[in-house]
Amino acid sequence: MKYAFITFAIVMMAAALSSSSNSHVGASPRRLIKRAMTIAQCFKISGTTPGRGFQAVSSITLGALDLDFSDPDPLKITLSSPDMKVGVIPGLPVPITGARQNVILVDKGVEIATFNTPWVPGVMNGNVLETTVGSTTLNVNYANQDQFSAFIASLTTNPAHTFTLKGTVDVNFTLTLPFSVRTITIDGIYFESDVTLKGFSNFPGIQFVELIEKTENADKSFTIKSKVNIKSASQLSVKMGDVRFNTFDAVSSEPIGVTTLEQLNLVPGDNFIIAVTTSTSATTNPHDIFTRVSKNGEKFRLKGFAASSATDTILGNGIAAVETTVDIPILDKAA
């Protein structure tokens, strides 16, 4: 670590000497050393924790976060963010032009996942590095799958959720010398910051849009296929695939069947989804329910369960906490 800091200080001295289009010409050695020290002081060694490098990051803000659960391996989730802002401690004078990160996702003190990002461009705006998180794989810690499901549950059911990102970031910056321009890389800048994202709040106010078709079979089982709109105020965009919910009468809790939200892909704003409600063996009076909903309408209560996702057990366990409602109008009138 000592030698890394010495190397870093030398690079920072070079940056100081190269700044402001030859403004160093004629400057006294004292002034040059002071300028280099100003740069070097932007980075601090966190000497109490093994593995930490230079610490210059004061905050991390995600304007949005994209998660894709379509990978066949439930321990691998595709992650990206089009809007990431990294606050650095005041006084950093070097123009950072790109960054990559090695990140640990921590929730309630437990390290639940890791991801490494590719190099992406960055722009300094004051003391804030404006950048993105390129598409990468979020690797869930096998031993902490339940904690990761709890993380998903909190993001899905709450208005907001706070977690921690920590790790190291490597940065590129441009070094302008009297006779050349070079790109310098500084590795291992340690960071640790709480991040808060708006969640889905249990998908409030699912709106029935239109009836596509309804069918009652000879054995009195039924299928109701409709289009619904899920309005999302979350900063999350997620691809979950087909997601199933046990469905009940919202007033009496009478079992109605299972509702599948087909290819549940959610982005901020309106999300028009195909919803298919089918009776099951738990539906005690399917003909009566089908007739009642067709003629009178009904409020359905949708509740997640462990197998809500047929292909992703970690996601399914996270969605199990979801409980929401949707008002079904008189279907004979809607048809």
Short mmCIF file of C-alpha atoms in Angstrom, two decimals:
data_model
loop_
_atom_site.label_atom_id
_atom_site.label_comp_id
_atom_site.label_asym_id
_atom_site.label_seq_id
_atom_site.Cartn_x
_atom_site.Cartn_y
_atom_site.Cartn_z
CA MET A 1 0.00 0.00 0.00
CA LYS A 2 2.85 2.41 0.85
CA TYR A 3 4.42 1.93 -2.58
CA ALA A 4 1.05 2.33 -4.31
CA PHE A 5 0.61 5.67 -2.59
CA ILE A 6 4.13 6.78 -3.58
CA THR A 7 3.37 5.89 -7.21
CA PHE A 8 0.08 7.71 -6.95
CA ALA A 9 1.77 10.82 -5.53
CA ILE A 10 4.26 10.83 -8.40
CA VAL A 11 1.43 10.66 -10.93
CA MET A 12 -0.40 13.43 -9.14
CA MET A 13 2.79 15.53 -9.22
CA ALA A 14 2.90 15.02 -12.98
CA ALA A 15 -0.75 16.03 -13.20
CA ALA A 16 -0.01 19.16 -11.24
CA LEU A 17 2.91 20.02 -13.50
CA SER A 18 0.75 19.52 -16.59
CA SER A 19 -2.29 21.51 -15.52
CA SER A 20 -3.57 24.76 -16.97
CA SER A 21 -1.65 24.79 -20.24
CA ASN A 22 1.93 25.23 -19.08
CA SER A 23 0.97 27.36 -16.07
CA HIS A 24 3.77 25.61 -14.21
CA VAL A 25 6.44 27.32 -16.31
CA GLY A 26 8.45 29.58 -14.05
CA ALA A 27 6.67 28.41 -10.92
CA SER A 28 8.74 27.92 -7.81
CA PRO A 29 9.43 24.39 -6.51
CA ARG A 30 7.42 25.24 -3.39
CA ARG A 31 4.41 26.14 -5.53
CA LEU A 32 4.70 22.97 -7.62
CA ILE A 33 4.94 20.77 -4.53
CA LYS A 34 1.95 22.53 -2.98
CA ARG A 35 -0.08 21.95 -6.15
CA ALA A 36 0.83 18.26 -6.22
CA MET A 37 -0.03 17.89 -2.54
CA THR A 38 -3.43 19.50 -3.16
CA ILE A 39 -4.16 16.78 -5.68
CA ALA A 40 -2.74 13.97 -3.58
CA GLN A 41 -4.79 15.01 -0.56
CA CYS A 42 -7.94 14.28 -2.55
CA PHE A 43 -7.22 10.60 -1.92
CA LYS A 44 -6.94 9.07 1.54
CA ILE A 45 -5.71 5.68 2.64
CA SER A 46 -8.18 3.80 4.80
CA GLY A 47 -5.54 2.04 6.84
CA THR A 48 -7.81 0.23 9.29
CA THR A 49 -9.52 -2.12 6.84
CA PRO A 50 -7.45 -4.61 4.79
CA GLY A 51 -7.98 -4.38 1.05
CA ARG A 52 -9.09 -0.76 0.99
CA GLY A 53 -7.29 1.53 -1.42
CA PHE A 54 -7.40 5.28 -1.86
CA GLN A 55 -10.73 6.67 -0.61
CA ALA A 56 -11.97 9.74 -2.44
CA VAL A 57 -15.66 8.92 -3.00
CA SER A 58 -18.14 10.73 -0.75
CA SER A 59 -21.46 9.54 -2.21
CA ILE A 60 -23.13 7.45 -4.91
CA THR A 61 -26.51 8.21 -6.47
CA LEU A 62 -28.35 5.98 -8.94
CA GLY A 63 -30.95 7.76 -11.03
CA ALA A 64 -32.17 4.39 -12.29
CA LEU A 65 -31.31 0.71 -12.03
CA ASP A 66 -32.10 -2.00 -14.58
CA LEU A 67 -32.36 -5.66 -13.51
CA ASP A 68 -32.97 -8.58 -15.87
CA PHE A 69 -33.88 -11.93 -14.27
CA SER A 70 -34.17 -13.84 -17.55
CA ASP A 71 -30.85 -15.71 -17.19
CA PRO A 72 -31.51 -19.45 -16.66
CA ASP A 73 -29.16 -19.34 -13.66
CA PRO A 74 -31.06 -17.62 -10.81
CA LEU A 75 -27.73 -16.62 -9.24
CA LYS A 76 -26.90 -14.45 -12.26
CA ILE A 77 -28.84 -11.25 -12.92
CA THR A 78 -28.03 -8.71 -15.63
CA LEU A 79 -27.56 -5.25 -14.14
CA SER A 80 -27.00 -1.80 -15.62
CA SER A 81 -27.69 1.84 -14.84
CA PRO A 82 -27.98 4.70 -17.34
CA ASP A 83 -27.50 7.33 -14.63
CA MET A 84 -24.87 7.08 -11.92
CA LYS A 85 -23.39 10.05 -10.08
CA VAL A 86 -20.30 9.62 -7.94
CA GLY A 87 -19.50 12.43 -5.54
CA VAL A 88 -15.80 12.91 -4.84
CA ILE A 89 -14.23 14.88 -2.03
CA PRO A 90 -13.69 18.58 -2.85
CA GLY A 91 -10.54 19.71 -4.58
CA LEU A 92 -10.04 17.00 -7.18
CA PRO A 93 -8.57 18.95 -10.10
CA VAL A 94 -7.87 16.15 -12.59
CA PRO A 95 -10.35 15.59 -15.46
CA ILE A 96 -11.62 12.02 -15.02
CA THR A 97 -12.69 10.61 -18.39
CA GLY A 98 -13.71 7.04 -17.58
CA ALA A 99 -14.26 4.54 -14.79
CA ARG A 100 -14.83 0.88 -13.99
CA GLN A 101 -15.88 -0.63 -10.68
CA ASN A 102 -15.60 -3.75 -8.56
CA VAL A 103 -18.67 -3.63 -6.35
CA ILE A 104 -20.12 -5.50 -3.39
CA LEU A 105 -23.84 -5.07 -2.73
CA VAL A 106 -24.56 -5.03 1.01
CA ASP A 107 -28.05 -5.15 2.51
CA LYS A 108 -28.64 -4.93 6.25
CA GLY A 109 -24.98 -5.66 6.88
CA VAL A 110 -24.86 -8.80 4.70
CA GLU A 111 -22.83 -9.01 1.48
CA ILE A 112 -25.45 -10.46 -0.86
CA ALA A 113 -24.00 -9.96 -4.36
CA THR A 114 -21.08 -8.65 -6.39
CA PHE A 115 -20.59 -7.15 -9.84
CA ASN A 116 -17.73 -5.79 -11.93
CA THR A 117 -18.46 -3.13 -14.50
CA PRO A 118 -16.75 -2.55 -17.84
CA TRP A 119 -14.96 0.71 -18.61
CA VAL A 120 -17.48 3.46 -19.36
CA PRO A 121 -16.99 7.17 -20.15
CA GLY A 122 -17.39 9.71 -17.39
CA VAL A 123 -17.65 13.49 -17.17
CA MET A 124 -16.70 15.60 -14.17
CA ASN A 125 -19.32 18.18 -13.19
CA GLY A 126 -17.87 20.05 -10.26
CA ASN A 127 -17.17 17.43 -7.61
CA VAL A 128 -19.49 14.86 -9.23
CA LEU A 129 -18.45 12.20 -11.73
CA GLU A 130 -21.40 11.60 -14.06
CA THR A 131 -21.22 8.14 -15.55
CA THR A 132 -23.18 4.93 -16.18
CA VAL A 133 -23.01 1.29 -15.18
CA GLY A 134 -22.45 -0.77 -18.30
CA SER A 135 -24.34 -4.03 -18.69
CA THR A 136 -22.80 -6.59 -16.37
CA THR A 137 -23.67 -9.68 -14.35
CA LEU A 138 -24.82 -9.33 -10.75
CA ASN A 139 -23.62 -12.49 -9.03
CA VAL A 140 -25.73 -13.48 -6.04
CA ASN A 141 -23.78 -14.89 -3.09
CA TYR A 142 -24.84 -18.55 -2.98
CA ALA A 143 -24.76 -18.64 0.82
CA ASN A 144 -26.95 -15.53 1.09
CA GLN A 145 -29.74 -16.30 -1.38
CA ASP A 146 -32.43 -15.78 1.24
CA GLN A 147 -31.04 -12.36 2.10
CA PHE A 148 -31.03 -11.45 -1.59
CA SER A 149 -34.68 -12.54 -1.88
CA ALA A 150 -35.42 -10.30 1.12
CA PHE A 151 -33.66 -7.45 -0.74
CA ILE A 152 -35.93 -8.03 -3.76
CA ALA A 153 -38.97 -8.22 -1.48
CA SER A 154 -38.12 -4.87 0.10
CA LEU A 155 -37.64 -3.17 -3.27
CA THR A 156 -40.93 -4.65 -4.48
CA THR A 157 -43.15 -3.96 -1.48
CA ASN A 158 -41.79 -0.68 -0.08
CA PRO A 159 -41.87 2.91 -1.39
CA ALA A 160 -38.08 3.01 -1.08
CA HIS A 161 -35.19 0.88 0.09
CA THR A 162 -31.68 1.82 1.23
CA PHE A 163 -28.69 -0.47 0.78
CA THR A 164 -24.92 -0.10 0.55
CA LEU A 165 -22.50 -0.28 -2.35
CA LYS A 166 -18.83 -0.69 -1.54
CA GLY A 167 -15.71 -1.72 -3.39
CA THR A 168 -13.10 -0.09 -5.58
CA VAL A 169 -13.19 2.04 -8.70
CA ASP A 170 -10.46 2.49 -11.31
CA VAL A 171 -10.41 5.83 -13.12
CA ASN A 172 -8.80 7.22 -16.25
CA PHE A 173 -7.83 10.84 -16.56
CA THR A 174 -6.06 12.85 -19.23
CA LEU A 175 -2.56 14.07 -18.49
CA THR A 176 -1.44 16.96 -20.71
CA LEU A 177 2.34 17.29 -20.90
CA PRO A 178 4.27 19.98 -22.80
CA PHE A 179 4.84 17.67 -25.78
CA SER A 180 2.17 14.96 -25.42
CA VAL A 181 -1.21 13.98 -24.00
CA ARG A 182 -1.46 10.75 -22.04
CA THR A 183 -4.21 8.76 -20.36
CA ILE A 184 -3.33 7.76 -16.81
CA THR A 185 -5.13 5.04 -14.85
CA ILE A 186 -5.43 5.05 -11.07
CA ASP A 187 -6.56 1.69 -9.67
CA GLY A 188 -8.18 0.78 -6.39
CA ILE A 189 -9.96 3.94 -5.21
CA TYR A 190 -12.05 2.63 -2.33
CA PHE A 191 -15.68 3.66 -1.88
CA GLU A 192 -18.55 2.82 0.43
CA SER A 193 -21.87 4.61 0.21
CA ASP A 194 -25.52 4.12 1.07
CA VAL A 195 -27.85 4.18 -1.93
CA THR A 196 -31.62 4.70 -1.82
CA LEU A 197 -33.94 3.64 -4.64
CA LYS A 198 -37.67 4.13 -5.03
CA GLY A 199 -39.42 0.75 -4.94
CA PHE A 200 -42.67 -0.64 -6.37
CA SER A 201 -44.82 -0.16 -3.23
CA ASN A 202 -46.68 -3.45 -3.79
CA PHE A 203 -47.82 -2.38 -7.28
CA PRO A 204 -50.62 -0.10 -6.04
CA GLY A 205 -53.53 0.74 -8.27
CA ILE A 206 -53.26 -1.94 -10.95
CA GLN A 207 -55.79 -0.78 -13.53
CA PHE A 208 -57.99 -3.07 -15.60
CA VAL A 209 -57.75 -1.81 -19.19
CA GLU A 210 -59.75 -4.23 -21.31
CA LEU A 211 -61.09 -7.76 -21.50
CA ILE A 212 -59.40 -9.83 -24.18
CA GLU A 213 -61.41 -13.02 -23.74
CA LYS A 214 -63.14 -15.15 -21.12
CA THR A 215 -63.87 -18.84 -21.34
CA GLU A 216 -65.80 -21.33 -19.23
CA ASN A 217 -65.04 -24.97 -19.94
CA ALA A 218 -67.30 -28.02 -19.75
CA ASP A 219 -65.89 -28.91 -16.32
CA LYS A 220 -66.78 -25.37 -15.14
CA SER A 221 -63.14 -24.28 -14.93
CA PHE A 222 -62.56 -20.85 -16.42
CA THR A 223 -59.99 -18.49 -17.90
CA ILE A 224 -60.18 -14.69 -17.92
CA LYS A 225 -57.61 -12.95 -20.11
CA SER A 226 -57.30 -9.18 -19.89
CA LYS A 227 -54.95 -6.26 -20.31
CA VAL A 228 -53.96 -4.33 -17.19
CA ASN A 229 -51.80 -1.29 -16.57
CA ILE A 230 -49.25 -1.20 -13.75
CA LYS A 231 -48.18 2.37 -13.09
CA SER A 232 -44.70 2.45 -11.60
CA ALA A 233 -43.11 5.34 -9.72
CA SER A 234 -40.01 3.23 -9.05
CA GLN A 235 -36.51 3.98 -10.31
CA LEU A 236 -36.22 0.30 -11.17
CA SER A 237 -36.66 -1.29 -14.57
CA VAL A 238 -37.02 -5.06 -14.27
CA LYS A 239 -37.54 -8.03 -16.56
CA MET A 240 -39.09 -10.87 -14.55
CA GLY A 241 -40.65 -13.14 -17.16
CA ASP A 242 -44.02 -14.72 -16.29
CA VAL A 243 -45.00 -14.05 -12.68
CA ARG A 244 -47.89 -15.81 -10.92
CA PHE A 245 -50.06 -14.69 -8.02
CA ASN A 246 -52.59 -16.59 -5.97
CA THR A 247 -55.87 -14.76 -6.48
CA PHE A 248 -58.68 -14.26 -3.97
CA ASP A 249 -61.86 -12.28 -3.56
CA ALA A 250 -60.57 -9.13 -1.86
CA VAL A 251 -63.51 -9.00 0.59
CA SER A 252 -64.28 -12.62 1.48
CA SER A 253 -60.81 -14.12 0.72
CA GLU A 254 -62.55 -16.84 -1.30
CA PRO A 255 -59.97 -18.56 -3.55
CA ILE A 256 -60.49 -17.57 -7.19
CA GLY A 257 -57.44 -19.17 -8.82
CA VAL A 258 -54.07 -18.03 -10.11
CA THR A 259 -53.30 -14.88 -12.10
CA THR A 260 -50.26 -14.91 -14.39
CA LEU A 261 -48.78 -11.58 -15.43
CA GLU A 262 -47.17 -12.57 -18.71
CA GLN A 263 -43.65 -11.30 -19.42
CA LEU A 264 -43.72 -8.87 -16.52
CA ASN A 265 -41.32 -6.17 -17.68
CA LEU A 266 -41.64 -2.97 -15.68
CA VAL A 267 -40.25 0.49 -16.38
CA PRO A 268 -41.06 3.85 -14.76
CA GLY A 269 -44.50 5.01 -15.88
CA ASP A 270 -47.20 2.96 -17.63
CA ASN A 271 -46.75 -0.78 -18.14
CA PHE A 272 -49.42 -2.59 -20.15
CA ILE A 273 -49.36 -6.27 -19.23
CA ILE A 274 -51.42 -9.32 -20.23
CA ALA A 275 -53.04 -10.88 -17.14
CA VAL A 276 -54.50 -14.39 -17.31
CA THR A 277 -56.63 -15.59 -14.39
CA THR A 278 -57.49 -19.29 -14.30
CA SER A 279 -59.41 -21.36 -11.80
CA THR A 280 -57.53 -24.12 -9.99
CA SER A 281 -58.30 -27.10 -7.79
CA ALA A 282 -58.48 -24.64 -4.88
CA THR A 283 -61.38 -22.82 -6.57
CA THR A 284 -64.40 -24.28 -4.77
CA ASN A 285 -67.20 -22.80 -6.90
CA PRO A 286 -65.67 -21.88 -10.27
CA HIS A 287 -69.00 -21.57 -12.10
CA ASP A 288 -70.46 -19.26 -9.46
CA ILE A 289 -67.32 -17.12 -9.46
CA PHE A 290 -67.20 -16.89 -13.25
CA THR A 291 -70.88 -15.92 -13.38
CA ARG A 292 -70.54 -13.41 -10.55
CA VAL A 293 -67.49 -11.69 -12.06
CA SER A 294 -69.08 -11.65 -15.52
CA LYS A 295 -72.31 -10.05 -14.32
CA ASN A 296 -71.23 -7.94 -11.34
CA GLY A 297 -67.47 -7.43 -11.47
CA GLU A 298 -65.22 -8.03 -8.47
CA LYS A 299 -62.13 -6.83 -6.63
CA PHE A 300 -59.34 -9.39 -6.89
CA ARG A 301 -56.55 -9.66 -4.33
CA LEU A 302 -53.27 -10.89 -5.81
CA LYS A 303 -50.76 -12.45 -3.44
CA GLY A 304 -47.29 -13.72 -4.26
CA PHE A 305 -46.01 -17.13 -3.24
CA ALA A 306 -42.68 -18.96 -3.27
CA ALA A 307 -43.25 -20.33 -6.77
CA SER A 308 -44.46 -17.00 -8.20
CA SER A 309 -41.61 -17.29 -10.68
CA ALA A 310 -41.58 -20.75 -12.22
CA THR A 311 -37.98 -20.33 -13.43
CA ASP A 312 -36.24 -18.28 -10.70
CA THR A 313 -36.54 -19.41 -7.09
CA ILE A 314 -34.69 -16.38 -5.72
CA LEU A 315 -37.03 -13.99 -7.55
CA GLY A 316 -40.05 -16.10 -6.57
CA ASN A 317 -39.14 -15.90 -2.90
CA GLY A 318 -38.79 -12.14 -3.25
CA ILE A 319 -42.16 -11.73 -4.94
CA ALA A 320 -43.83 -13.92 -2.30
CA ALA A 321 -44.17 -10.82 -0.12
CA VAL A 322 -46.20 -8.90 -2.72
CA GLU A 323 -49.90 -8.33 -2.10
CA THR A 324 -52.04 -5.99 -4.19
CA THR A 325 -55.54 -5.62 -5.68
CA VAL A 326 -57.19 -4.96 -9.01
CA ASP A 327 -60.82 -3.99 -9.68
CA ILE A 328 -62.43 -6.20 -12.32
CA PRO A 329 -65.43 -4.49 -13.97
CA ILE A 330 -68.59 -6.24 -15.18
CA LEU A 331 -67.07 -8.48 -17.82
CA ASP A 332 -70.25 -8.95 -19.85
CA LYS A 333 -70.26 -5.18 -20.31
CA ALA A 334 -66.50 -5.08 -20.97
CA ALA A 335 -66.63 -7.82 -23.62
#
